[in-house]
Coordinates of C-alpha atoms in Angstrom, one line a residue:
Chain Q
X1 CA 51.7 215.3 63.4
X2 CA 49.0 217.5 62.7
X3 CA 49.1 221.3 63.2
X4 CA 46.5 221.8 65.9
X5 CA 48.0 219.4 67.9
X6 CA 51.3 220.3 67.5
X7 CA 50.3 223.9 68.4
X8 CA 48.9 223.3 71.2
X9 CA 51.9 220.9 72.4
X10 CA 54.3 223.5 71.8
X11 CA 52.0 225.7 73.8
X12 CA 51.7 223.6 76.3
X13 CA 55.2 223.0 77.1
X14 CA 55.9 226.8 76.8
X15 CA 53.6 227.8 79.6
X16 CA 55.2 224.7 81.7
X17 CA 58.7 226.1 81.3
X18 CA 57.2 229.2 81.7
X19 CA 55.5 227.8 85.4
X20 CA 58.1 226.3 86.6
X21 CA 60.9 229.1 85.6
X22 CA 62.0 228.6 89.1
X23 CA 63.1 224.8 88.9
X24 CA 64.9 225.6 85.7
X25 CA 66.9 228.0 87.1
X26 CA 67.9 225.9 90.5
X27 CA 68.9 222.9 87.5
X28 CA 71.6 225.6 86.5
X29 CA 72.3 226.7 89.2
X30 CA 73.7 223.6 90.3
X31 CA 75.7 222.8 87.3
X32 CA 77.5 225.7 87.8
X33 CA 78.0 224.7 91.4
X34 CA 79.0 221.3 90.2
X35 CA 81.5 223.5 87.6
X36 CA 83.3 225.3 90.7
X37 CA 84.1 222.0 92.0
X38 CA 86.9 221.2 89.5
X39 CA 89.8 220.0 91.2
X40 CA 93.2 221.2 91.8
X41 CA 94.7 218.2 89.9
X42 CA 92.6 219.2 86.8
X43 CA 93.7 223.2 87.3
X44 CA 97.1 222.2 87.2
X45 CA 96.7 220.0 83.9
X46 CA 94.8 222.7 81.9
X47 CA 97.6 225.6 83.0
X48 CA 100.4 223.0 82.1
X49 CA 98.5 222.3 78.1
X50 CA 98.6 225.9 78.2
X51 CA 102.0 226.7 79.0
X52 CA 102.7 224.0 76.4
X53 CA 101.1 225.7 73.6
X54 CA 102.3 229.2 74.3
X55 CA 105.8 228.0 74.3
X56 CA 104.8 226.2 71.1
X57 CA 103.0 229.4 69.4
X58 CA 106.2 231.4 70.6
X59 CA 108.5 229.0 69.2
X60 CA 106.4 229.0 65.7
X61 CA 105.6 232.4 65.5
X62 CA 109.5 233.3 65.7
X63 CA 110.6 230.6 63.4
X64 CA 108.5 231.4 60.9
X65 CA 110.3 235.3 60.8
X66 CA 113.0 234.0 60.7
X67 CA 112.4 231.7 57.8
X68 CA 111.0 234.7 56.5
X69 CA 107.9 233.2 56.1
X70 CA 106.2 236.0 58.3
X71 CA 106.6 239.9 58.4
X72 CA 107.5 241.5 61.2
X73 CA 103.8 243.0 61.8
X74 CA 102.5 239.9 61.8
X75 CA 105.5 238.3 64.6
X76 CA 105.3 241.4 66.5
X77 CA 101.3 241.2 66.8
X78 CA 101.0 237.4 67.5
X79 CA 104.2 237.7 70.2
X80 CA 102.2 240.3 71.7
X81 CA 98.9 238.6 71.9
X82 CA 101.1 235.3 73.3
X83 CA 102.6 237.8 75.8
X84 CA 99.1 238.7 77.3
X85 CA 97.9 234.8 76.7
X86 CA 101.2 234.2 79.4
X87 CA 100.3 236.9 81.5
X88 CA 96.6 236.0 82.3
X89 CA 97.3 232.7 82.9
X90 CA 100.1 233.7 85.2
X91 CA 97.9 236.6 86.9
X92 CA 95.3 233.3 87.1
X93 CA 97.6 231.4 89.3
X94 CA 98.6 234.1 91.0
X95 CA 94.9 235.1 92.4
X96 CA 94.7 231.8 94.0
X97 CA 96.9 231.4 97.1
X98 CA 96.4 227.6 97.5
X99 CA 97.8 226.8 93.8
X100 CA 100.6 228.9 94.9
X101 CA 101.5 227.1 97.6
X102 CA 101.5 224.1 96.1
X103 CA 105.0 223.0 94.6
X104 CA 103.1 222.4 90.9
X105 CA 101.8 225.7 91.1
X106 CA 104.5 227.6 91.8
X107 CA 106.5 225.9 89.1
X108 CA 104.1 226.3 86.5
X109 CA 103.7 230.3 88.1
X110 CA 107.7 230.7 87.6
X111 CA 107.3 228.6 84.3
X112 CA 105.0 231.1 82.7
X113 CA 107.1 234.1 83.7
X114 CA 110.2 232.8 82.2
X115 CA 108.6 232.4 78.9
X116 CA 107.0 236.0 79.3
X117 CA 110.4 237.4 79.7
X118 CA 111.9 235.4 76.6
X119 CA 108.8 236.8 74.3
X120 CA 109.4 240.1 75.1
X121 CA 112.8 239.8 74.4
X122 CA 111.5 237.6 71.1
X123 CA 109.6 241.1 70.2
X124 CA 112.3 243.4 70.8
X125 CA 114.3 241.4 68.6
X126 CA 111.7 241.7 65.8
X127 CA 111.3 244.9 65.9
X128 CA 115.2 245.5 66.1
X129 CA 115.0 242.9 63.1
X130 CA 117.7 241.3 65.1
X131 CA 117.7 238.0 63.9
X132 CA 120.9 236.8 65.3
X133 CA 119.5 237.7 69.2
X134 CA 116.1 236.3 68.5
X135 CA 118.0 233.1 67.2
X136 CA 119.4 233.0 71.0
X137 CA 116.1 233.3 72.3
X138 CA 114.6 231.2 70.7
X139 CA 116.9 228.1 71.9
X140 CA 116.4 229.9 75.1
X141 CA 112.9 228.6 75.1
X142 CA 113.0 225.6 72.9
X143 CA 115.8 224.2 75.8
X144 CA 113.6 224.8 78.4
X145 CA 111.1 221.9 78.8
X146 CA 107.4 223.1 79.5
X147 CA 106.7 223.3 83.5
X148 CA 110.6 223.2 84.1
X149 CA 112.2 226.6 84.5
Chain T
X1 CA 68.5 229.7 31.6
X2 CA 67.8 232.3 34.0
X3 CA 67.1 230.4 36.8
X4 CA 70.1 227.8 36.0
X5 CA 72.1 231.1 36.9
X6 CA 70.5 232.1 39.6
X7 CA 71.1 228.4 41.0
X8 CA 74.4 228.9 40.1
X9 CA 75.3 232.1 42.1
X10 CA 73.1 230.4 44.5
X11 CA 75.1 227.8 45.1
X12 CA 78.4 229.8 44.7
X13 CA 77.4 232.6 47.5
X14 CA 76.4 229.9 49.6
X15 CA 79.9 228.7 49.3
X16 CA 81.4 232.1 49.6
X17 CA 79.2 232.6 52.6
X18 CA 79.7 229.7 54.9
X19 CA 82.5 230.8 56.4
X20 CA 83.0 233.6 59.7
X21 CA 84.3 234.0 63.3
X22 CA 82.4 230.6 64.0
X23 CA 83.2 228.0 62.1
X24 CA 87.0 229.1 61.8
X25 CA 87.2 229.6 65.5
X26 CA 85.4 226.4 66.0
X27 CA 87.0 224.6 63.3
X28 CA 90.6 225.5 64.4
X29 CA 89.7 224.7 68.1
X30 CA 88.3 221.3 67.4
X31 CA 91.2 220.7 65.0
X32 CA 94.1 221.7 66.9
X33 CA 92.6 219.6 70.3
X34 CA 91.1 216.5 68.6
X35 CA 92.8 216.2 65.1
X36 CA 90.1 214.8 62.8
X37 CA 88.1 213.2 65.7
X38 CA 85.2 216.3 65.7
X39 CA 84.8 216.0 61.5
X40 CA 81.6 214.6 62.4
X41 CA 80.2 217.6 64.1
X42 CA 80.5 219.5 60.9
X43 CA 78.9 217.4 58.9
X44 CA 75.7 216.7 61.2
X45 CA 75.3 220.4 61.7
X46 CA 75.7 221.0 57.5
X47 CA 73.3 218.3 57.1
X48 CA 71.0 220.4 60.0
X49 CA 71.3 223.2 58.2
X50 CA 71.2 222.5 54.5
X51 CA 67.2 221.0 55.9
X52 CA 66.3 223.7 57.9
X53 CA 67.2 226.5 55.1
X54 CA 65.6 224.6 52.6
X55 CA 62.9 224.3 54.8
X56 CA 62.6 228.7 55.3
X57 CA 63.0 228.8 51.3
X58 CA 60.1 226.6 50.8
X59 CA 58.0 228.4 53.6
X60 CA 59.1 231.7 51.8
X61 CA 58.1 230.0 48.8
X62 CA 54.9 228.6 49.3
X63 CA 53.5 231.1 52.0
X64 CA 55.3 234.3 50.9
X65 CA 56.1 234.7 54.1
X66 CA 59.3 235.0 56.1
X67 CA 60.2 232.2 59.3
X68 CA 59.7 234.7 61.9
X69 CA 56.9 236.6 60.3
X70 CA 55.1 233.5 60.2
X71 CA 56.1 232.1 63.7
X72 CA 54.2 235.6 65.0
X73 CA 51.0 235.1 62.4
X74 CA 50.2 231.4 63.9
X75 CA 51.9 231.3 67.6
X76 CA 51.1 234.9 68.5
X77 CA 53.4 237.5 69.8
X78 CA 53.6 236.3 73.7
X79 CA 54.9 232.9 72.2
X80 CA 57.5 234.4 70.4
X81 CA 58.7 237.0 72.5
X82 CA 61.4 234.9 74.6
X83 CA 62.6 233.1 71.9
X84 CA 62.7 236.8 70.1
X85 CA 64.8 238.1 72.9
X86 CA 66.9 235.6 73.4
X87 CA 67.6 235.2 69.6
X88 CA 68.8 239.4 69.8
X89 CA 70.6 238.8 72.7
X90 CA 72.9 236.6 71.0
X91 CA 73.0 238.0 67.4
X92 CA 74.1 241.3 69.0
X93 CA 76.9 239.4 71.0
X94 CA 77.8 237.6 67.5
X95 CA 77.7 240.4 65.9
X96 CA 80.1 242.1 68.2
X97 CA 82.7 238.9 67.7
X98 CA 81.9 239.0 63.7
X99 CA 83.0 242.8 63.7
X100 CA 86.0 242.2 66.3
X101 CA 87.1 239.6 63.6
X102 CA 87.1 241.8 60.9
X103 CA 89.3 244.2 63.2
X104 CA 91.5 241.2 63.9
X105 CA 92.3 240.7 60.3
X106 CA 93.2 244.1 59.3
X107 CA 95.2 243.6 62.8
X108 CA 97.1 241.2 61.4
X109 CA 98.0 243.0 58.2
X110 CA 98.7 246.3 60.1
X111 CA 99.6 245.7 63.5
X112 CA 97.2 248.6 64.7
X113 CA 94.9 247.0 67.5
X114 CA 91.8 245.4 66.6
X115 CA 89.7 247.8 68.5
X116 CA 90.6 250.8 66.3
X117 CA 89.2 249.1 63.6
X118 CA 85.5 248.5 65.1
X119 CA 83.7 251.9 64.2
X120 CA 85.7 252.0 60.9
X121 CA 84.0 248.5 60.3
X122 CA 80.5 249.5 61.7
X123 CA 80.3 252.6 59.1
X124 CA 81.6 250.5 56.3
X125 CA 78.9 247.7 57.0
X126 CA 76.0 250.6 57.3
X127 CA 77.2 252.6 54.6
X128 CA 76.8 249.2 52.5
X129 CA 73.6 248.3 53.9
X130 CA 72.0 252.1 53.0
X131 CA 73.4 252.0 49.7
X132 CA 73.1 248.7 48.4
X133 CA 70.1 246.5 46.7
X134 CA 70.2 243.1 48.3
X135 CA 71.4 241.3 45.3
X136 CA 75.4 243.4 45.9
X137 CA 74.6 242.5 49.3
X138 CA 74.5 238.5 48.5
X139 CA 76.3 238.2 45.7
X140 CA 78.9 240.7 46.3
X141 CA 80.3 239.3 49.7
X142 CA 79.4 235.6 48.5
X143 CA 81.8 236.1 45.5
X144 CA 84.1 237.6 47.6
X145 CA 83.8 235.1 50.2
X146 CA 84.9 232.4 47.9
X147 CA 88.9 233.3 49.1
X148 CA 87.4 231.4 51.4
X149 CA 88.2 228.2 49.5
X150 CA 92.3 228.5 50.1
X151 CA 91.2 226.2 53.7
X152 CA 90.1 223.5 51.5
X153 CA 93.6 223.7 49.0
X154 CA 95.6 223.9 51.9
X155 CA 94.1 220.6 53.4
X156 CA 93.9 219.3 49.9
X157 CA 97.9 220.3 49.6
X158 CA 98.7 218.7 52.8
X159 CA 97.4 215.2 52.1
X160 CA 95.8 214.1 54.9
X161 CA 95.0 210.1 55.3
X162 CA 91.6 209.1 53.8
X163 CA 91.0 206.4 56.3
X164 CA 92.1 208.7 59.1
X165 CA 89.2 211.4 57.4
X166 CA 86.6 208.5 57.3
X167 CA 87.0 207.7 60.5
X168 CA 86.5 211.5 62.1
X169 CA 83.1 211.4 59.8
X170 CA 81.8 208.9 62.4
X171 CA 81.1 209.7 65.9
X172 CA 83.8 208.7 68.6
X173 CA 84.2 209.2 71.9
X174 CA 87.6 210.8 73.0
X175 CA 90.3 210.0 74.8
X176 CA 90.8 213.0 76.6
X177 CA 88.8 215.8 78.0
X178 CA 85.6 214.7 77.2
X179 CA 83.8 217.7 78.3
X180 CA 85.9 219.6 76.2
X181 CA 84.8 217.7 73.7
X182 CA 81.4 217.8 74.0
X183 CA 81.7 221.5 74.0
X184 CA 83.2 221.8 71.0
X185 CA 81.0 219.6 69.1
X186 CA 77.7 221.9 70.8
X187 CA 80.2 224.7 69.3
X188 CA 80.5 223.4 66.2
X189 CA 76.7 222.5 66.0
X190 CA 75.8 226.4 66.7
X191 CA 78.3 228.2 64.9
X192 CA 77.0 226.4 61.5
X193 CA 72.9 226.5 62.4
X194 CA 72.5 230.2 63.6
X195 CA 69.3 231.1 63.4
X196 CA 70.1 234.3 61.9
X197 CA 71.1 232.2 58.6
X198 CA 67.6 230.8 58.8
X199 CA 64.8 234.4 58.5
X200 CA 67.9 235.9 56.2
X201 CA 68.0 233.2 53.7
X202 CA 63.8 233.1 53.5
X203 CA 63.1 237.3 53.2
X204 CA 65.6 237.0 51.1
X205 CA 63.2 234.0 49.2
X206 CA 60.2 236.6 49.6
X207 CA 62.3 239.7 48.5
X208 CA 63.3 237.5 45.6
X209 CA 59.9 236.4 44.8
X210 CA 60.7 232.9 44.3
X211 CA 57.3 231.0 42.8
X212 CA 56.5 228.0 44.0
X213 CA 56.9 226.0 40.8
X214 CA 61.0 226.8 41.1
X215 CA 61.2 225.0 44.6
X216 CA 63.9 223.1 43.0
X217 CA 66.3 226.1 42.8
X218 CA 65.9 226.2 46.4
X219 CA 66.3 222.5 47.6
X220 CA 69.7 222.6 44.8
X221 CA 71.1 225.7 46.4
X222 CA 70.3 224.6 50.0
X223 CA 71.6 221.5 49.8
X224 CA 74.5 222.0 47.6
X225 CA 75.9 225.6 48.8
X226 CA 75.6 224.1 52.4
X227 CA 77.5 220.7 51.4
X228 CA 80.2 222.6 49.5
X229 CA 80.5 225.3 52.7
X230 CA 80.6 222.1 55.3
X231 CA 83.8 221.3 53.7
X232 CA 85.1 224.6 53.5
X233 CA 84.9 224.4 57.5
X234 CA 85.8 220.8 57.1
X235 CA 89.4 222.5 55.4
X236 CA 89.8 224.7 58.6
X237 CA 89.1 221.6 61.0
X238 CA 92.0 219.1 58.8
X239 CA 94.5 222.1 57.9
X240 CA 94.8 222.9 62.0
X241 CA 94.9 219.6 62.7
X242 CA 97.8 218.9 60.4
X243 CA 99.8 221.8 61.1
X244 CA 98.9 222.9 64.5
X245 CA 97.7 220.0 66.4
X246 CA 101.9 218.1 66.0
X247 CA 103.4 221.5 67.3
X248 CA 101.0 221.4 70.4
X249 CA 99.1 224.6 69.5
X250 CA 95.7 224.7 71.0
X251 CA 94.0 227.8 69.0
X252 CA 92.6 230.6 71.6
X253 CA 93.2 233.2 69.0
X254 CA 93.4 234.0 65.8
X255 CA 97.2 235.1 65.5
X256 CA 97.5 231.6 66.2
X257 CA 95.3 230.2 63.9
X258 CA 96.8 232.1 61.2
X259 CA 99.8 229.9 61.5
X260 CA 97.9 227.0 59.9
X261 CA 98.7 228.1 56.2
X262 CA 102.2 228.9 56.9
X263 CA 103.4 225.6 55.6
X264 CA 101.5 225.8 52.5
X265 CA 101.5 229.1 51.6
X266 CA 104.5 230.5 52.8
X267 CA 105.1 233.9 52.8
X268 CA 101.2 234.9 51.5
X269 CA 99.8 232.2 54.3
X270 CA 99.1 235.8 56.8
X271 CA 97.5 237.4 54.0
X272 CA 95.7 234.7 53.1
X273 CA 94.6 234.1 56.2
X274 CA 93.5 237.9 56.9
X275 CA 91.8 238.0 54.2
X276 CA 89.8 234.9 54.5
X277 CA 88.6 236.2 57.8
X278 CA 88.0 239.3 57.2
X279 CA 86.0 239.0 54.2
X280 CA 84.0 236.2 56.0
X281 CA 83.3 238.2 59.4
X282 CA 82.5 241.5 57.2
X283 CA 80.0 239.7 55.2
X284 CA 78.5 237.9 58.3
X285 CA 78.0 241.1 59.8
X286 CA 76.5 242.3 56.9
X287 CA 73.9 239.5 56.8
X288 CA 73.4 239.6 60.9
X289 CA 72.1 243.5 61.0
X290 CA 69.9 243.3 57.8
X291 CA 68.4 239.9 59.7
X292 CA 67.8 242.3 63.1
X293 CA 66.3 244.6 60.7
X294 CA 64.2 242.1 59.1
X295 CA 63.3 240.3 62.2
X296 CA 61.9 243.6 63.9
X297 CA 60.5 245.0 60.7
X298 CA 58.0 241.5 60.3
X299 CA 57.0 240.9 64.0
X300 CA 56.0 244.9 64.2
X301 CA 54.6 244.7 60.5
X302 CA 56.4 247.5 59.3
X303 CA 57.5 247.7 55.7
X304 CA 60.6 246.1 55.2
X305 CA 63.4 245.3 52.4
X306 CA 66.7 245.4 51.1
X307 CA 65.4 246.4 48.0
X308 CA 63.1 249.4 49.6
X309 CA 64.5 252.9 49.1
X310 CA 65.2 253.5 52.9
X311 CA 63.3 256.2 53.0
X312 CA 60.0 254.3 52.6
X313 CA 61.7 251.6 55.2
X314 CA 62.5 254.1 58.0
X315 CA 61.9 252.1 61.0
X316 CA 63.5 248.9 59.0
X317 CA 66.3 251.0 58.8
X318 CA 66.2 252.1 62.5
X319 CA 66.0 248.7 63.6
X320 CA 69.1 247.4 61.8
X321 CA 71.1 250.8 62.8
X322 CA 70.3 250.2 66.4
X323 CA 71.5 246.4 66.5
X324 CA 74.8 247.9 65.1
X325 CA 75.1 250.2 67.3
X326 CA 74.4 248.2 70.3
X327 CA 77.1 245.3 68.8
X328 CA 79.8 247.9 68.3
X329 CA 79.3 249.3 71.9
X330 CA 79.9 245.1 73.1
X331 CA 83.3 245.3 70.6
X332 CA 84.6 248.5 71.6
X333 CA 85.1 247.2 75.1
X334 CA 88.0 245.4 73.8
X335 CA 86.3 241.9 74.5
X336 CA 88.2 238.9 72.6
X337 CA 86.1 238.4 69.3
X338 CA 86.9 234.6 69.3
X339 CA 85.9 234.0 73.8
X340 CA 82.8 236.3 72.4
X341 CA 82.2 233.7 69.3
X342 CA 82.4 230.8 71.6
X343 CA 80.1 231.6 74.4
X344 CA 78.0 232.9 71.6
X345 CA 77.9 229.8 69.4
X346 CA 77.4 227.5 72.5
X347 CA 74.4 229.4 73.7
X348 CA 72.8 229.6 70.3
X349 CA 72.4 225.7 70.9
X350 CA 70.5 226.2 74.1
X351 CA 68.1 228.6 72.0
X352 CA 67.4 226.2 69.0
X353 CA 64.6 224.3 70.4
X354 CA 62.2 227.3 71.1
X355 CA 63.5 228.1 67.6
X356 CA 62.8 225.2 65.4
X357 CA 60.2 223.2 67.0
X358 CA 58.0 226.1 66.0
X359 CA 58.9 226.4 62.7
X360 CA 58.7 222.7 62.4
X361 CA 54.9 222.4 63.5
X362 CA 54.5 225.0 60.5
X363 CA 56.2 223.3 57.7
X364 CA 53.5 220.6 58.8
X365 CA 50.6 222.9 58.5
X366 CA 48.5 221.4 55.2
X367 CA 46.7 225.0 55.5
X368 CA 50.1 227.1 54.7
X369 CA 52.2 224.8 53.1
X370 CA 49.6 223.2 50.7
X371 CA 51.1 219.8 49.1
X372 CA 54.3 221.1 50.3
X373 CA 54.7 219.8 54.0
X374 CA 57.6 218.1 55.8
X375 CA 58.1 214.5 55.6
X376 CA 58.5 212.5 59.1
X377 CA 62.0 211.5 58.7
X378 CA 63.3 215.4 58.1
X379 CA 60.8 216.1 61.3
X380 CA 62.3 213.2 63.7
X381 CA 65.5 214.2 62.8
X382 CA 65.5 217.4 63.2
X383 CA 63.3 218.0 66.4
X384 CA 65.4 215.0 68.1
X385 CA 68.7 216.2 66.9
X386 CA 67.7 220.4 68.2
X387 CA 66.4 218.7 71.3
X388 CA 69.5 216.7 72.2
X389 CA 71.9 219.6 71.3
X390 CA 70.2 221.7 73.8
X391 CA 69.7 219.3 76.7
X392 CA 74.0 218.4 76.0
X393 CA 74.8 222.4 75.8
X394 CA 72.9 222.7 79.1
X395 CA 74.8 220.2 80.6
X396 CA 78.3 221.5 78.8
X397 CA 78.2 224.5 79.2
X398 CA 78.5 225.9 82.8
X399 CA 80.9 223.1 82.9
X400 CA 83.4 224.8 80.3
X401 CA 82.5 228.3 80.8
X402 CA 83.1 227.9 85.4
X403 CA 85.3 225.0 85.1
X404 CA 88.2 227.1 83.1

C-alpha cells in the first residue's frame, strides 16, 4: 500500500461517513430498536441467573466469615453491595407491571425479597459477630431453592 | 549493559502494568460466565497490542515523533478531530472507572464507601504527576504493579486442565448466550488495546530518546511485557473460572470478584485482592491523565513532558489537570466503576478503526519511516482484525447495553 494512496483512501472514507452521518445514525437506531424487542421469556431467564448468583455470592461471602477466611469489613461491605445488587433487580421487576402479573415474575419478585431480608439479617449478624444466628441464616438461604420462595 | 536494563525494567513494568479496572473486570466476567471458553479473546487482543505498541515505539523511534502528534502532521487537524473527541470522551469515562476502582479497593479494606475515596485518589495521582520525572512514574507503579502476578499463582495453585486451557486458546462458539458472548470478547478486545496505552508508550519513546539503532529494546519489551501481561489477565480469566464459575457467581462487582483468591490465599485473599486492584487502577490513572496531557499538548504544539519542570509545561500541565478534574466529577456521582469500565471498554472498540487505520497508513510511509515500514502481514492483520471488532461491537452493543 503506498502512502498517497492510502491517505487519500482513508480520506475518502472519512468524508463518506462524514456525508452520510444520517444513515449511520438510523443503522443504530434500529439496533437499539431491535434491542427493546427482547422477550419476556429472555427477561425472566436473565433475573432468574441473577437471583442464582446473588444467593450464591451471599452464601460465599458468609461462609467465608465464618471460616474465618474473611473479616468482618470485608462481609459487611460485599453483603451490602449484594443487598443493593437484590434490590435493583427487584425495583426492575417491579417497574414493569406485565412481568408482575405474570406468575414467573412475581415469583422471582417475592424470590428476590426473601433473600434481601436474609442478607440483611446476614449483615446484622456480622456486625453483631454473631456467628451462631448467621449460621441460621445461612441454611435459611442455602434451603431455599433459587426462584422458589 | 545499560540498555539490557533498561529492557529489563521494560519488560518488567510492562508486566506490572498490564493489569486495571479492564482486564480484571473483563477477565472475571468472561471467566465466571464462560469458564475457559473466552481465553482466546486475551490472547488475540495481547497479540493486537504487543504489534500496535511496537509499532508507536518504532514510529517514536524513527520519526521522533509521538502517534498522535504525527497523525495531526500528515492527516491534518479536521481529520483527527472526531477520532480526538471521541478518544477524550472515553478516556475521561475510563478514567472515572480506573479512580472508582482504586476507591473500591481501599473500600474493601476499610468498609468506608468508595466514593469518599475519589478526591483523596485524584490529589494523590496529581500530586504524583507534579512531582515526579517520568521514569518514578513508569517504573514506580510498574514495580509496584507486579503484586499483580498473585492472579497467575493462584491459577497456577489451582491446577487447572491443560487440555481444557488449550482448548479456550482457540475460538468456539458458545453454548449459551451468544450475545453475551460476543460482548465480552469485544470487552475483552478493548480493555487490553486502549488507545491511551498506544500515544503513552511512544512520548514516552520520544521523552526517552530511544535511537533508532536500539529498535530491538523496543520490539523485546513490546512483545515480551505484553505476552507476560496477557497471562497475567489470562490468571484473572482461569482463577474466576475455577472458583467462581462452580458456585454460580456471575461477577457484576468487585466484592464479588474478590472472592476468587479466597481458596488459595485464605485469610490474605481480600488483601491481596485490594491491593492488586488498587495498585493497577492507581497506576492506570496515572498513565491515562499524563496521556490527555500529552495528547493535547502535541495536537496544539505546546511544549510538553514528564520530564519538563511544570513551570515551562503550563498548558501541558492544564490539560492533564482538567481531564482529572472532569473524570473525578463522572466518579463522584457514585456511578459503578466496573458498569462504567464495561460500557467504556466496549465503545473503545467502536473507536479503533478511526484510530489505527491512520496510524497504520503511516507506519507504511517510506518518507517517515525510512527502511523501517510495516510488513503486509502485521498490516492485514491488524486493519482486518480493528475493522471486524468494530463492525461486531456495533452490532453487540446496543444489544447488551438495551437488552439488559
Amino acid at each position: 500500500m503506498s502512502w498517497s494512496r492510502g491517505r487519500g483512501a482513508l480520506l475518502a472514507i472519512f468524508n463518506g461517513v462524514r456525508g452520510h452521518l444520517a444513515l449511520v445514525c438510523l443503522i443504530g437506531a434500529s439496533l437499539s430498536a431491535l434491542a427493546g424487542c427482547t422477550s419476556q421469556e429472555a427477561r425472566f431467564q436473565q433475573q432468574q441467573e441473577r437471583l442464582e448468583s446473588l444467593t450464591a455470592t451471599a452464601v460465599a461471602v458468609a461462609g467465608a466469615w465464618l471460616e474465618g477466611r474473611t473479616s468482618g469489613i470485608y462481609t459487611r461491605t460485599a453483603l451490602a453491595q449484594t443487598f443493593t445488587g437484590i434490590e435493583a433487580a427487584r425495583s426492575g421487576l417491579a417497574s414493569r407491571p406485565r412481568a408482575l402479573a405474570d406468575s414467573r415474575g412475581a415469583r422471582l419478585s417475592q424470590a428476590f425479597e426473601h433473600l434481601a431480608r436474609l442478607v440483611a439479617a446476614l449483615g446484622n449478624d456480622v456486625a453483631a459477630r454473631d456467628a451462631a444466628s448467621a449460621r441460621r441464616h445461612l441454611s435459611d438461604i442455602t434451603l431455599t431453592p433459587p426462584g422458589q420462595p | 549493559m545499560s540498555a539490557l536494563i533498561d529492557l529489563l525494567l521494560g519488560v518488567v513494568t510492562s508486566i506490572g502494568g498490564f493489569v486495571e479496572v479492564g482486564s480484571i473486570s473483563t477477565s472475571a466476567q468472561a471467566g465466571s460466565e464462560f469458564g475457559f471458553q473466552l481465553l482466546w479473546a486475551v490472547a488475540a487482543a495481547g497479540v493486537m497490542l504487543a504489534m500496535l505498541v511496537e509499532m508507536s515505539g518504532r514510529l517514536a523511534a524513527v520519526s521522533r515523533n509521538s502517534m498522535v502528534a504525527a497523525v495531526r502532521e500528515h492527516f491534518g487537524i479536521s481529520f483527527q478531530f472526531v477520532s480526538l473527541a471521541a478518544e477524550f470522551l472515553l478516556d475521561t469515562l475510563l478514567l472515572a472507572a480506573e479512580i472508582g476502582g482504586t476507591g473500591i479497593a481501599v473500600t474493601l479494606l476499610t468498609g468506608v464507601g468508595f466514593t469518599w475515596w475519589i478526591l483523596p485518589a485524584g490529589i494523590a495521582i496529581w500530586m504524583l504527576l507534579w512531582s515526579s520525572r517520568f521514569a518514578l512514574v513508569e517504573y514506580g507503579i510498574g514495580l509496584l504493579g507486579l503484586v499483580t502476578l498473585s492472579f497467575v499463582v493462584s491459577a497456577w495453585k489451582l491446577g487447572p486442565d491443560a487440555r481444557e486451557l488449550a482448548s479456550g486458546l482457540a475460538p468456539s462458539l458458545p453454548h449459551h448466550h451468544a450475545m453475551r458472548y460476543a460482548f465480552l470478547a469485544v470487552s475483552i478486545v478493548g480493555a487490553t488495546v486502549s488507545p491511551y496505552l498506544l500515544n503513552f508508550y511512544s512520548s514516552g519513546t520520544v521523552e526517552e530518546k530511544l535511537p533508532p539503532a536500539q529498535l530491538w529494546i523496543n520490539r523485546t519489551t513490546a512483545y515480551l511485557g505484553t505476552c507476560f501481561g496477557s497471562i497475567v489477565s489470562m490468571g484473572i480469566l482461569v482463577t474466576s473460572a475455577l472458583v467462581l464459575r462452580p458456585l454460580h457467581i456471575r461477577v457484576d462487582s468487585y466484592d464479588q470478584a474478590a472472592l476468587m483468591f479466597v481458596p488459595v490465599f485464605g485469610r490474605w485473599a481480600i488483601t491481596l485482592f485490594a491491593v492488586s486492584l488498587g495498585i493497577g487502577c492507581f497506576g492506570a490513572a496515572v498513565e491515562l491523565v499524563l496521556n490527555a496531557g500529552y495528547v493535547s499538548a502535541q495536537v496544539l504544539g505546546w511544549p510538553w513532558g514528564a520530564d519538563r519542570p511544570r513551570r515551562t509545561a503550563a498548558r501541558f500541565t492544564w490539560a492533564f489537570t482538567l481531564v482529572l478534574l472532569a473524570a473525578l466529577a463522572v466518579a463522584l456521582t457514585g456511578v459503578d466503576p466496573m458498569q462504567l469500565t464495561m460500557v467504556s471498554v466496549a465503545l473503545t472498540v467502536v473507536v479503533l478503526p478511526v484510530l489505527v487505520l491512520p496510524f497504520l497508513v503511516l507506519m507504511n510511509d517510506r518518507k517517515l519511516m525510512k527502511e523501517h515500514t510495516n510488513g503486509s502481514v502485521s498490516n492485514l492483520l491488524l486493519a482486518g482484525l480493528t475493522v471486524l471488532g468494530a463492525i461486531l461491537a456495533l452490532v453487540v452493543i446496543p444489544l447488551e447495553v438495551l437488552g439488559g
